[in-house]
């Protein structure tokens, strides 16, 4: 079993799959849903890149090479861009917990503590918001990939889409959990509207892609 202290010190993204799963299953608050959502999104984008690469350079799909050459990079890039968010989400949680532990007896200490908590909370909202926005950039790519991807990779792309959906939902749940502690009503409403907008985008775009894939035989 992975020691919980070791899990806290080591960057999560550098752990083996086995050790990462053990750290998630451990009796610690991090890594939690936010880190898992980022990882699932990264793996999902990777599946999309894999399926596209197994179409590109294949003699059977030679006529698609130019198109696939354009579609592969965004998926491949996203799979790597989301990895740092695995650690960033846990770091944001730790930042908030450290702020909560700050002394708050004097007026100066209280002011300093509240400012630290505000900054940490903003960061805890920013990380999942970034995750949702990044994931939603690749739906147009997958809409092009889905009708032409190697049919043998159909299920891989379907899993890709479901992973990306989960990443956005995970981001939504984390934002909505953290936004409850925000006192700035204007900021709270803006963030709430933004993340709900990301959900709507994800649901609409992913439904189209899954329908395209389901009809392919």
Short mmCIF file of C-alpha atoms in Angstrom, two decimals:
data_model
loop_
_atom_site.label_atom_id
_atom_site.label_comp_id
_atom_site.label_asym_id
_atom_site.label_seq_id
_atom_site.Cartn_x
_atom_site.Cartn_y
_atom_site.Cartn_z
CA UNK A 1 0.00 0.00 0.00
CA UNK A 2 1.20 3.52 -0.83
CA UNK A 3 2.04 5.49 2.27
CA UNK A 4 -0.31 8.49 2.54
CA UNK A 5 2.56 10.85 3.40
CA UNK A 6 4.43 9.74 0.30
CA UNK A 7 1.33 10.35 -1.80
CA UNK A 8 1.16 13.91 -0.50
CA UNK A 9 4.81 14.64 -1.28
CA UNK A 10 5.11 13.00 -4.69
CA UNK A 11 3.50 14.75 -7.65
CA UNK A 12 0.40 12.72 -8.36
CA UNK A 13 1.03 12.73 -12.09
CA UNK A 14 4.36 10.96 -11.57
CA UNK A 15 2.85 8.03 -9.67
CA UNK A 16 2.32 4.65 -11.27
CA UNK A 17 -1.29 3.76 -12.08
CA UNK A 18 -1.31 1.32 -9.16
CA UNK A 19 0.03 3.88 -6.70
CA UNK A 20 -2.31 6.61 -7.93
CA UNK A 21 -5.33 4.36 -7.44
CA UNK A 22 -4.05 3.46 -3.98
CA UNK A 23 -3.68 7.14 -3.11
CA UNK A 24 -7.24 7.84 -4.23
CA UNK A 25 -8.50 4.92 -2.15
CA UNK A 26 -6.53 6.03 0.92
CA UNK A 27 -8.04 7.77 3.94
CA UNK A 28 -6.95 11.21 2.76
CA UNK A 29 -8.92 14.10 1.26
CA UNK A 30 -6.57 14.35 -1.70
CA UNK A 31 -6.38 13.27 -4.40
CA UNK A 32 -10.13 13.65 -4.69
CA UNK A 33 -12.77 14.05 -7.34
CA UNK A 34 -11.13 17.03 -9.01
CA UNK A 35 -7.82 15.26 -9.58
CA UNK A 36 -9.60 12.13 -10.77
CA UNK A 37 -11.74 14.19 -13.17
CA UNK A 38 -8.62 15.75 -14.67
CA UNK A 39 -6.96 12.36 -15.08
CA UNK A 40 -10.06 10.83 -16.66
CA UNK A 41 -10.22 13.74 -19.09
CA UNK A 42 -6.57 13.33 -19.97
CA UNK A 43 -6.98 9.61 -20.62
CA UNK A 44 -10.13 10.27 -22.65
CA UNK A 45 -8.34 12.75 -24.91
CA UNK A 46 -5.53 10.24 -25.23
CA UNK A 47 -7.98 7.62 -26.47
CA UNK A 48 -9.23 10.04 -29.09
CA UNK A 49 -5.66 10.68 -30.22
CA UNK A 50 -4.93 6.94 -30.30
CA UNK A 51 -7.99 6.17 -32.46
CA UNK A 52 -7.05 8.98 -34.83
CA UNK A 53 -3.46 7.79 -35.08
CA UNK A 54 -4.68 4.29 -35.92
CA UNK A 55 -6.58 5.83 -38.82
CA UNK A 56 -3.75 8.05 -40.03
CA UNK A 57 -1.10 6.34 -42.14
CA UNK A 58 -3.33 3.35 -42.77
CA UNK A 59 -3.47 2.47 -46.49
CA UNK A 60 -7.16 1.71 -46.15
CA UNK A 61 -7.78 5.32 -45.05
CA UNK A 62 -5.03 6.98 -47.08
CA UNK A 63 -7.41 9.57 -48.49
CA UNK A 64 -8.01 10.84 -44.94
CA UNK A 65 -4.37 11.49 -44.07
CA UNK A 66 -4.49 15.24 -44.69
CA UNK A 67 -7.61 15.62 -42.56
CA UNK A 68 -6.32 13.38 -39.78
CA UNK A 69 -3.03 15.27 -39.70
CA UNK A 70 -5.07 18.33 -38.69
CA UNK A 71 -7.27 16.53 -36.16
CA UNK A 72 -4.71 14.54 -34.18
CA UNK A 73 -2.68 17.40 -32.59
CA UNK A 74 -5.55 19.00 -30.59
CA UNK A 75 -6.47 15.66 -29.00
CA UNK A 76 -2.86 14.72 -28.32
CA UNK A 77 -2.16 18.16 -26.85
CA UNK A 78 -5.21 18.08 -24.60
CA UNK A 79 -4.22 14.70 -23.20
CA UNK A 80 -0.99 16.31 -21.96
CA UNK A 81 -2.45 19.71 -21.00
CA UNK A 82 -4.83 18.15 -18.50
CA UNK A 83 -2.15 16.22 -16.62
CA UNK A 84 -0.91 19.23 -14.58
CA UNK A 85 -4.48 19.81 -13.41
CA UNK A 86 -4.33 16.47 -11.57
CA UNK A 87 -1.80 17.99 -9.19
CA UNK A 88 -3.20 21.52 -9.39
CA UNK A 89 -6.56 20.42 -8.00
CA UNK A 90 -5.00 18.73 -4.98
CA UNK A 91 -2.67 21.69 -4.47
CA UNK A 92 -5.67 24.04 -4.47
CA UNK A 93 -7.36 21.98 -1.76
CA UNK A 94 -4.18 21.94 0.34
CA UNK A 95 -3.82 25.70 -0.11
CA UNK A 96 -7.31 26.26 1.30
CA UNK A 97 -6.69 23.93 4.23
CA UNK A 98 -3.47 25.74 5.09
CA UNK A 99 -5.29 29.07 4.98
CA UNK A 100 -7.99 27.70 7.29
CA UNK A 101 -5.33 26.73 9.83
CA UNK A 102 -3.82 30.21 9.99
CA UNK A 103 -4.12 32.01 13.35
CA UNK A 104 -7.10 34.34 13.65
CA UNK A 105 -7.01 35.97 17.07
CA UNK A 106 -6.01 39.56 16.31
CA UNK A 107 -7.68 41.82 13.76
CA UNK A 108 -4.58 41.71 11.59
CA UNK A 109 -4.43 37.91 11.74
CA UNK A 110 -8.11 37.63 10.87
CA UNK A 111 -7.69 39.94 7.88
CA UNK A 112 -4.66 38.02 6.67
CA UNK A 113 -6.42 34.69 7.15
CA UNK A 114 -9.55 35.78 5.28
CA UNK A 115 -7.47 37.07 2.37
CA UNK A 116 -5.57 33.78 2.19
CA UNK A 117 -8.82 31.82 2.25
CA UNK A 118 -10.28 34.01 -0.48
CA UNK A 119 -7.24 33.48 -2.72
CA UNK A 120 -7.27 29.74 -2.07
CA UNK A 121 -10.99 29.50 -2.80
CA UNK A 122 -10.57 31.41 -6.05
CA UNK A 123 -7.85 28.96 -7.05
CA UNK A 124 -9.99 25.98 -6.05
CA UNK A 125 -12.67 27.27 -8.43
CA UNK A 126 -10.27 28.24 -11.21
CA UNK A 127 -8.70 24.78 -11.59
CA UNK A 128 -11.92 22.85 -12.35
CA UNK A 129 -13.24 25.73 -14.44
CA UNK A 130 -10.11 25.48 -16.55
CA UNK A 131 -10.60 21.74 -16.87
CA UNK A 132 -14.14 22.14 -18.23
CA UNK A 133 -13.13 24.86 -20.68
CA UNK A 134 -10.16 22.90 -22.01
CA UNK A 135 -12.19 19.72 -22.52
CA UNK A 136 -14.90 21.61 -24.39
CA UNK A 137 -12.40 22.82 -26.98
CA UNK A 138 -12.12 19.37 -28.59
CA UNK A 139 -15.75 18.59 -29.37
CA UNK A 140 -15.49 20.16 -32.87
CA UNK A 141 -12.45 17.95 -33.49
CA UNK A 142 -14.26 14.81 -32.37
CA UNK A 143 -17.24 15.70 -34.55
CA UNK A 144 -14.88 15.50 -37.52
CA UNK A 145 -13.10 12.40 -36.27
CA UNK A 146 -16.18 10.32 -35.46
CA UNK A 147 -17.59 9.83 -39.00
CA UNK A 148 -14.23 8.84 -40.48
CA UNK A 149 -12.21 7.17 -37.73
CA UNK A 150 -11.15 3.55 -38.25
CA UNK A 151 -14.32 1.59 -37.45
CA UNK A 152 -12.25 -0.80 -35.36
CA UNK A 153 -11.68 2.12 -32.98
CA UNK A 154 -15.36 3.03 -32.64
CA UNK A 155 -15.63 1.86 -29.04
CA UNK A 156 -12.40 3.66 -28.14
CA UNK A 157 -13.83 6.97 -29.31
CA UNK A 158 -17.09 6.25 -27.47
CA UNK A 159 -15.11 5.70 -24.27
CA UNK A 160 -13.14 8.86 -25.09
CA UNK A 161 -16.37 10.87 -25.20
CA UNK A 162 -17.67 9.37 -21.96
CA UNK A 163 -14.38 10.16 -20.22
CA UNK A 164 -14.50 13.75 -21.40
CA UNK A 165 -18.11 14.04 -20.24
CA UNK A 166 -17.06 12.78 -16.82
CA UNK A 167 -14.24 15.33 -16.68
CA UNK A 168 -16.65 18.21 -17.31
CA UNK A 169 -19.19 16.88 -14.81
CA UNK A 170 -16.40 16.47 -12.27
CA UNK A 171 -15.35 20.07 -12.88
CA UNK A 172 -18.96 21.21 -12.43
CA UNK A 173 -19.41 19.40 -9.12
CA UNK A 174 -16.16 20.83 -7.76
CA UNK A 175 -17.00 24.38 -8.78
CA UNK A 176 -20.49 24.17 -7.32
CA UNK A 177 -19.12 22.77 -4.06
CA UNK A 178 -16.56 25.55 -3.67
CA UNK A 179 -18.76 28.39 -4.86
CA UNK A 180 -20.96 28.00 -1.77
CA UNK A 181 -18.26 29.64 0.34
CA UNK A 182 -17.86 32.68 -1.92
CA UNK A 183 -19.31 35.90 -0.51
CA UNK A 184 -18.95 38.06 -3.63
CA UNK A 185 -22.41 37.57 -5.14
CA UNK A 186 -21.48 39.01 -8.54
CA UNK A 187 -18.48 36.71 -8.86
CA UNK A 188 -20.52 33.76 -7.58
CA UNK A 189 -23.22 34.31 -10.21
CA UNK A 190 -20.67 34.72 -13.00
CA UNK A 191 -18.84 31.52 -12.09
CA UNK A 192 -22.12 29.61 -11.72
CA UNK A 193 -23.37 30.80 -15.11
CA UNK A 194 -20.04 29.96 -16.74
CA UNK A 195 -19.80 26.39 -15.44
CA UNK A 196 -23.45 25.71 -16.26
CA UNK A 197 -22.70 26.97 -19.74
CA UNK A 198 -19.84 24.49 -20.01
CA UNK A 199 -22.21 21.68 -19.02
CA UNK A 200 -24.70 22.71 -21.71
CA UNK A 201 -21.95 22.82 -24.31
CA UNK A 202 -20.66 19.40 -23.29
CA UNK A 203 -24.09 17.79 -23.32
CA UNK A 204 -25.06 19.17 -26.71
CA UNK A 205 -21.76 18.48 -28.45
CA UNK A 206 -21.12 15.04 -26.98
CA UNK A 207 -24.66 13.89 -27.83
CA UNK A 208 -24.03 14.66 -31.50
CA UNK A 209 -20.76 12.73 -31.49
CA UNK A 210 -22.20 9.70 -29.70
CA UNK A 211 -25.09 9.63 -32.18
CA UNK A 212 -22.67 9.66 -35.11
CA UNK A 213 -20.69 6.81 -33.62
CA UNK A 214 -23.77 4.76 -32.68
CA UNK A 215 -24.98 4.85 -36.29
CA UNK A 216 -21.68 3.62 -37.68
CA UNK A 217 -21.52 -0.10 -38.38
#
